[in-house]
Short mmCIF file of C-alpha atoms in Angstrom, two decimals:
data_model
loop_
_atom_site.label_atom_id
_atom_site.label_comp_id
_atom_site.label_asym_id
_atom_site.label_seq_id
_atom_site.Cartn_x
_atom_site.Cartn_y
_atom_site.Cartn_z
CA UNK A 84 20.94 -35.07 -68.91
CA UNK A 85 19.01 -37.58 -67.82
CA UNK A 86 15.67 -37.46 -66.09
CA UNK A 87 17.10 -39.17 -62.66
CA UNK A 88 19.74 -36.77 -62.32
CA UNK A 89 17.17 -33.83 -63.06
CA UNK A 90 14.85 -35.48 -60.24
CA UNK A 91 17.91 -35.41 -58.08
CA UNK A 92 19.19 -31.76 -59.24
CA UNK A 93 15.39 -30.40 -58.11
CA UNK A 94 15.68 -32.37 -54.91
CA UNK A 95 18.77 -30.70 -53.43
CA UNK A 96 17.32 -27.47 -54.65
CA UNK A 97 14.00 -27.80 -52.51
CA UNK A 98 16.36 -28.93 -49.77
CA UNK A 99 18.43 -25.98 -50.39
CA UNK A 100 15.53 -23.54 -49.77
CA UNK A 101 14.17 -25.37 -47.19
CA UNK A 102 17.43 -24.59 -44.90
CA UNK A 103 17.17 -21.36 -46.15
CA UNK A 104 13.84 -20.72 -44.59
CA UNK A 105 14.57 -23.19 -42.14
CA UNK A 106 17.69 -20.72 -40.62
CA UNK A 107 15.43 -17.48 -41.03
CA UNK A 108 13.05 -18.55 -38.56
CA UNK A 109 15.49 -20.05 -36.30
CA UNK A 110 14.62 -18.80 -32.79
CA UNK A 111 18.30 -17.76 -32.39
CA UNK A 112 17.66 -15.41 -35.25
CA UNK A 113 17.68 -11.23 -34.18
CA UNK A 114 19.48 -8.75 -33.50
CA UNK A 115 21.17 -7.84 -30.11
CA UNK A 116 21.77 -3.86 -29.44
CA UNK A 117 22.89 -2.02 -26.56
CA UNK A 118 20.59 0.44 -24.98
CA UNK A 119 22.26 3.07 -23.00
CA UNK A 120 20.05 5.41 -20.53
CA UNK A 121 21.36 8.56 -19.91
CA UNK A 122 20.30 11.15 -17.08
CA UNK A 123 21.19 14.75 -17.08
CA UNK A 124 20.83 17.18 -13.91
CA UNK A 125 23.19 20.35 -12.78
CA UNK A 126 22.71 18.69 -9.09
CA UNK A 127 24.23 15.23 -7.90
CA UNK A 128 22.08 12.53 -8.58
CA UNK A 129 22.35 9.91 -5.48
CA UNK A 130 19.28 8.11 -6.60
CA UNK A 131 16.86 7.18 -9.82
CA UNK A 132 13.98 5.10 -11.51
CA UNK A 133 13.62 4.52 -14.92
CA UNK A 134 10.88 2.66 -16.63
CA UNK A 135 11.53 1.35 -20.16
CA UNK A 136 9.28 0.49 -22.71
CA UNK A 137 9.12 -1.23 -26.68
CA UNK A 138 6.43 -0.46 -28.24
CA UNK A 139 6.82 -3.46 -30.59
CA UNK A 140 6.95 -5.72 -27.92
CA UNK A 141 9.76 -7.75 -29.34
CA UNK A 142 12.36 -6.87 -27.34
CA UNK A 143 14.22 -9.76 -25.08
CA UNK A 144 16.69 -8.49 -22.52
CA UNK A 145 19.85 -10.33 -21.96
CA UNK A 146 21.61 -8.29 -19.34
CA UNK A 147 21.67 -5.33 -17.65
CA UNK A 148 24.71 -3.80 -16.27
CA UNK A 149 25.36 -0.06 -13.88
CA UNK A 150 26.02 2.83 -15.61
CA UNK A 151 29.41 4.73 -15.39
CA UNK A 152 29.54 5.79 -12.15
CA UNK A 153 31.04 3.08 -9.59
CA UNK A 154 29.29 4.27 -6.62
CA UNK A 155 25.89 2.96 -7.84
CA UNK A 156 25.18 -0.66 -7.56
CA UNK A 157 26.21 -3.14 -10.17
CA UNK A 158 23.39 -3.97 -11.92
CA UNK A 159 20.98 -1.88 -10.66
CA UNK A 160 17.02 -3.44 -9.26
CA UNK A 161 15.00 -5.22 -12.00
CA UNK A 162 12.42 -7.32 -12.14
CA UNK A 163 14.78 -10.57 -12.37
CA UNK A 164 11.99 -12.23 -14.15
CA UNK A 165 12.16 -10.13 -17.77
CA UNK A 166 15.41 -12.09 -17.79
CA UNK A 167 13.09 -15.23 -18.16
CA UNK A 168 11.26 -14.48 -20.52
CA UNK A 169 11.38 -14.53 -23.93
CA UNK A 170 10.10 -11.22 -25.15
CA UNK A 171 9.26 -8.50 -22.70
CA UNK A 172 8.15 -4.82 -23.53
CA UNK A 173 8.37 -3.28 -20.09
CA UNK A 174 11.03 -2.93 -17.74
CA UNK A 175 11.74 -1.14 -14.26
CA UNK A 176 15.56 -0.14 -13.59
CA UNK A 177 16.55 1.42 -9.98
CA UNK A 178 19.40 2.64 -8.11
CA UNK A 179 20.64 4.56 -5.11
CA UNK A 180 24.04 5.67 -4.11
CA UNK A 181 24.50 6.55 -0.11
CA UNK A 182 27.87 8.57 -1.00
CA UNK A 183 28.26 11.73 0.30
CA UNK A 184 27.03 14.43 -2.77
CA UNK A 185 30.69 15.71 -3.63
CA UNK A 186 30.98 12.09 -4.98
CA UNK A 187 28.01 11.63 -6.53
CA UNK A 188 27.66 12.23 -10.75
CA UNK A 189 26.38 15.18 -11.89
CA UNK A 190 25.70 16.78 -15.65
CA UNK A 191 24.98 13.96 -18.11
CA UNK A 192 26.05 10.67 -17.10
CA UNK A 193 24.96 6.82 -18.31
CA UNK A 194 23.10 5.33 -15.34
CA UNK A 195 22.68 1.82 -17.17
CA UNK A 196 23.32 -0.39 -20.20
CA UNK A 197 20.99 -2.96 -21.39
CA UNK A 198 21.78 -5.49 -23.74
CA UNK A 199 18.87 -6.66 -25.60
CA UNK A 200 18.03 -9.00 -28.61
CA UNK A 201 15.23 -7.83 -31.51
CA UNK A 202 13.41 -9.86 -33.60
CA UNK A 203 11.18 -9.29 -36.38
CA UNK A 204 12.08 -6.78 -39.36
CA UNK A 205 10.45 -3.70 -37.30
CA UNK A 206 13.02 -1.22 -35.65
CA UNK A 207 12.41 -1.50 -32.01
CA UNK A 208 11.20 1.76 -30.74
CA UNK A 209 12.11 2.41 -26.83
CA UNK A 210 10.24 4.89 -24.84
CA UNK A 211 12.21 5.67 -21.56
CA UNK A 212 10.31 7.66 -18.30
CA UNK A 213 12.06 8.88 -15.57
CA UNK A 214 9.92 7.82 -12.78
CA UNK A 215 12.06 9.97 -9.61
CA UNK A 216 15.58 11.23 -9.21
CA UNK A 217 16.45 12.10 -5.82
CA UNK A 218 19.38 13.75 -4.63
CA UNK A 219 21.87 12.76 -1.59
CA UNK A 220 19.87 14.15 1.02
CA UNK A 221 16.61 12.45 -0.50
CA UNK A 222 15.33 15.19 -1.80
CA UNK A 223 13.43 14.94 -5.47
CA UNK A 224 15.39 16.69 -8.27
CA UNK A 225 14.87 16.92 -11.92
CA UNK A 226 16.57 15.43 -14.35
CA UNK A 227 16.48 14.75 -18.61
CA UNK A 228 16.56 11.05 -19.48
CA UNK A 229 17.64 10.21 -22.88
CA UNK A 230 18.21 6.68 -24.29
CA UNK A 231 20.80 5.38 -27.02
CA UNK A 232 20.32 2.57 -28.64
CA UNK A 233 23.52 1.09 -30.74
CA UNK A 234 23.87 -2.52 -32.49
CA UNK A 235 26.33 -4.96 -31.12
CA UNK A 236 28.76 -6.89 -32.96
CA UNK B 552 -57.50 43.99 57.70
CA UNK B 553 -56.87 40.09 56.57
CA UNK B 554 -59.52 37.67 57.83
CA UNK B 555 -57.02 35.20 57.61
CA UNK B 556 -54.39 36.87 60.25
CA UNK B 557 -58.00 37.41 62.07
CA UNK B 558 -59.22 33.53 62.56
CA UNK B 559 -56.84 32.17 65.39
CA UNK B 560 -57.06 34.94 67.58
CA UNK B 561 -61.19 35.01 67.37
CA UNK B 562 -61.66 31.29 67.31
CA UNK B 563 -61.28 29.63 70.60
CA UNK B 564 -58.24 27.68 71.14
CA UNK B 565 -59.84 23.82 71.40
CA UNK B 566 -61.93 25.07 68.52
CA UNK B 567 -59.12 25.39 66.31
CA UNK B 568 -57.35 22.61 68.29
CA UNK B 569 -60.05 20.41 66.57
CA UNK B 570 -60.04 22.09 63.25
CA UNK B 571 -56.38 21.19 63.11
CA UNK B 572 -56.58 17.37 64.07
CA UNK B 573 -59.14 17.29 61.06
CA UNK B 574 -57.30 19.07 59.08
CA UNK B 575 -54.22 15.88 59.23
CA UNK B 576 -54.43 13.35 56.70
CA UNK B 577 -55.89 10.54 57.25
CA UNK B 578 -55.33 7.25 56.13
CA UNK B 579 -58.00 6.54 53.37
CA UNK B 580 -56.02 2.89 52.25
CA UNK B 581 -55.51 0.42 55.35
CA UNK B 582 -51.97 -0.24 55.93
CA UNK B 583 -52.97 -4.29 55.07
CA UNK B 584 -54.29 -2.95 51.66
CA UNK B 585 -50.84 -1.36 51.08
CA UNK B 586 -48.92 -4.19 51.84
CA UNK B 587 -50.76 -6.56 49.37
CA UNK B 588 -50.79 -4.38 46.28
CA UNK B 589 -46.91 -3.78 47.24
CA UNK B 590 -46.20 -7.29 47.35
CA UNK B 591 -48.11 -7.69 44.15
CA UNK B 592 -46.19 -5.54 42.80
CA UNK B 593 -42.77 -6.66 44.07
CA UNK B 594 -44.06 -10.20 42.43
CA UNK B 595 -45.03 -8.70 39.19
CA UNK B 596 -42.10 -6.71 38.54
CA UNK B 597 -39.48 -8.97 39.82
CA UNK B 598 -38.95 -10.90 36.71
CA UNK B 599 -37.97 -7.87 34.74
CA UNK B 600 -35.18 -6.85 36.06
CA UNK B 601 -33.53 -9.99 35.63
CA UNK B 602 -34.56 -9.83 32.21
CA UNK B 603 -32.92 -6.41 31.78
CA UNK B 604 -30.13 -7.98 33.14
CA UNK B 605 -29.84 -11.21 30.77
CA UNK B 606 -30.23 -8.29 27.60
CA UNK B 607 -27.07 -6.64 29.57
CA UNK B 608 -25.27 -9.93 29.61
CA UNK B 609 -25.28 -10.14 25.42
CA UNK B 610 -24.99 -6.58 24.86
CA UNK B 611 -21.31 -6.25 26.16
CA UNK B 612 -19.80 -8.85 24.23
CA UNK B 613 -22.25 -7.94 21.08
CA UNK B 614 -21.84 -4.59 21.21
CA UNK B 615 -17.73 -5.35 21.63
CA UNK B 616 -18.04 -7.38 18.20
CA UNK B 617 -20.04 -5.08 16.40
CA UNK B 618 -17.46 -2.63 16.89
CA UNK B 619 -14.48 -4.43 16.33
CA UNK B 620 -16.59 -5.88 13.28
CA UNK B 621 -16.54 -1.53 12.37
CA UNK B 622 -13.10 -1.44 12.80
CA UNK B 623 -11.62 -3.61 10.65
CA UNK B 624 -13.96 -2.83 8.14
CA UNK B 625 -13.10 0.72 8.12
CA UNK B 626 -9.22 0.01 9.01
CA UNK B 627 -8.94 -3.13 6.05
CA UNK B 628 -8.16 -0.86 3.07
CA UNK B 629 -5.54 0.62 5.47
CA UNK B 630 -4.40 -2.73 6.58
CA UNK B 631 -4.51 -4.89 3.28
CA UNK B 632 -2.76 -1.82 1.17
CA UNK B 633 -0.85 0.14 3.47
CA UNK B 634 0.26 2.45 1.31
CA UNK B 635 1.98 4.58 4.10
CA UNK B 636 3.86 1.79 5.29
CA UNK B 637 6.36 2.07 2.17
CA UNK B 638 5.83 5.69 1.83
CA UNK B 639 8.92 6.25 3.64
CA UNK B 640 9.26 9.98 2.85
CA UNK B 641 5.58 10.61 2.38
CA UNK B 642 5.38 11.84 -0.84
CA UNK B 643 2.42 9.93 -1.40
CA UNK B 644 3.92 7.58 -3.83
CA UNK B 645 6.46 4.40 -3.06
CA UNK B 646 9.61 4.74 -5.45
CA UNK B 647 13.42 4.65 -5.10
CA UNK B 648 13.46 7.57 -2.56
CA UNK B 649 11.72 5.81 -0.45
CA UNK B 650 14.45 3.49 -0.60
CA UNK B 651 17.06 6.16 -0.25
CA UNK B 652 15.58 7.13 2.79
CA UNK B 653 15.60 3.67 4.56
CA UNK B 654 19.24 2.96 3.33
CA UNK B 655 20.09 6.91 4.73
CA UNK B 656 18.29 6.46 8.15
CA UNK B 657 20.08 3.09 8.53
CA UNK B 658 23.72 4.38 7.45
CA UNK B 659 22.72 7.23 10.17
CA UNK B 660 21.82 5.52 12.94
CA UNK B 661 22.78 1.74 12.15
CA UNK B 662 20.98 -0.83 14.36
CA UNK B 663 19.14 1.99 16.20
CA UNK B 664 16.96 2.38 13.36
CA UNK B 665 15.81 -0.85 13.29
CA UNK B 666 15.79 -1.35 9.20
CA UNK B 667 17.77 -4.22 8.14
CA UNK B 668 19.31 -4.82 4.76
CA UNK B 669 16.54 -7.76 3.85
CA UNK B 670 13.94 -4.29 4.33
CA UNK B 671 15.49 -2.44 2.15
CA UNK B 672 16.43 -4.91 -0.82
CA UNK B 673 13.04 -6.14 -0.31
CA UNK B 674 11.01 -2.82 -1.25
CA UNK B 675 14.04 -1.79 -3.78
CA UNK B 676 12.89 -5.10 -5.55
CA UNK B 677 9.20 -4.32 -4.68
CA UNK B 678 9.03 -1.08 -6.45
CA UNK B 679 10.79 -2.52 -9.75
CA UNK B 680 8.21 -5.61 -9.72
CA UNK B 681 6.71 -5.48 -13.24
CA UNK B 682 3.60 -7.82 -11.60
CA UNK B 683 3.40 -6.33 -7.84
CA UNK B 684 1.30 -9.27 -6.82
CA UNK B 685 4.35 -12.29 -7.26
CA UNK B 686 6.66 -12.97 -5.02
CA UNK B 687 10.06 -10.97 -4.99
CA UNK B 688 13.25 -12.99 -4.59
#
């Protein structure tokens, strides 16, 4: 073998791991999961505020939709700025439902989905605080929040 | 027996007829002696009442300022904050109840209540403001 084609066999090599790390770091790079918030109370829930937090700070939301019951508004209030930015690691969610209480969801039911996008090799680690729950007459009632998390294909 | 009681009727009557005109005041200042020290003293103290009255003059509106001045000292953390203006069920805190409770009182009594839509979207979007101080959309 000669010595050009070795020169030219080490130069596709470097260029090889070049787009290699050049793909890792791509901003595009992460993963996207769904985060599900769940509330569970024994009386109808016509009203709730959730306040969501990553403690890593690398979390980017992408969209935010209403949770399972139709009644409540589709998405629910949010800052429509996290949407802007790049990374956030706080968000507000919000919702009210002026149906009468026979119609409203009771027991354990998902009030919203988030779809988010990590990056870095850290697992993201959500914190989730029920801020109020109110029921139909506008009462404050309370209610377990849980949160899911689950990876999107 | 009083000696008093005793006088009149043992004095003789233009005796004590006398002893009475003495016994009237008289005059010790003559009446042209009064009138100059009054008039002196009209002249000397007739500047200060219109002085009185120019401190009277500035003390309305001052005083007026002064306590508006009080006012909105004491009423600006009320004004600027107004915490109770959102605190639509009075819990002491502003969250999505108090949002509830606008969207129920207008549902109940629609125009009557006097809370539009704009009101309510506006503190639903106020309370889930991550920086309070920006503008909502």
């Amino acid at each position: 073998v000669s010595r050009a084609a070795r020169v030219i066999v080490a130069a596709f090599a470097a260029l090889a791991v070049a787009m290699v790390v050049s793909l890792s770091a791509q901003p595009g790079a992460g993963r996207f999961a769904t985060v599900d918030l769940y509330v569970a109370s024994d009386m109808p829930v016509a009203a709730w505020q959730v306040e969501l937090t990553e403690t890593g700070g690398a979390m980017q939301i992408v969209g935010i939709e209403r949770g399972d019951d139709a009644t409540f508004r589709d998405p629910p209030f949010y800052d429509r700025v996290v949407l802007e930015r790049a990374q956030t690691d706080r968000i507000v969610l919000a919702s009210f439902s002026l149906s009468a209480a026979d119609r409203l969801p009771r027991g354990r039911v998902r009030i919203a989905r988030l779809h988010v996008r990590t990056t870095g090799t850290a697992q993201p680690d959500y914190e989730a605080r029920l801020v109020a729950a109110g029921a139909a007459d506008g009462s404050p009632i309370g209610a377990r929040l849980t949160v899911e998390t689950q990876p999107e294909r | 027996m009083e000696p008093t009681t005793e006088l009149p009727e043992t004095l003789p009557p233009a005796l004590v007829e006398r002893l009475r005109r003495l016994d009237r005041s008289q005059p010790i200042v003559d009446p042209r002696t009064d009138r100059a020290v009054l008039a002196q003293a009209t002249e000397f103290f007739h500047a200060r009442p219109r002085r009185a009255a120019v401190r009277m003059r500035w003390a309305l509106p001052l005083g007026t300022a002064a306590a508006l001045l009080l006012v909105a000292v004491l009423m600006r953390p009320l004004l600027l904050d107004a915490p109770g203006a959102d605190d639509i069920d009075g819990s002491g805190r502003v969250d999505i109840l108090d949002v509830l409770a606008l969207a129920r009182d207008r549902a109940a009594r629609g125009d009557a209540a006097g809370i539009s839509d704009a009101r309510i979207e506006e503190l639903a979007y106020r309370i889930v403001a991550l920086d309070s101080s920006r503008s909502l959309p």
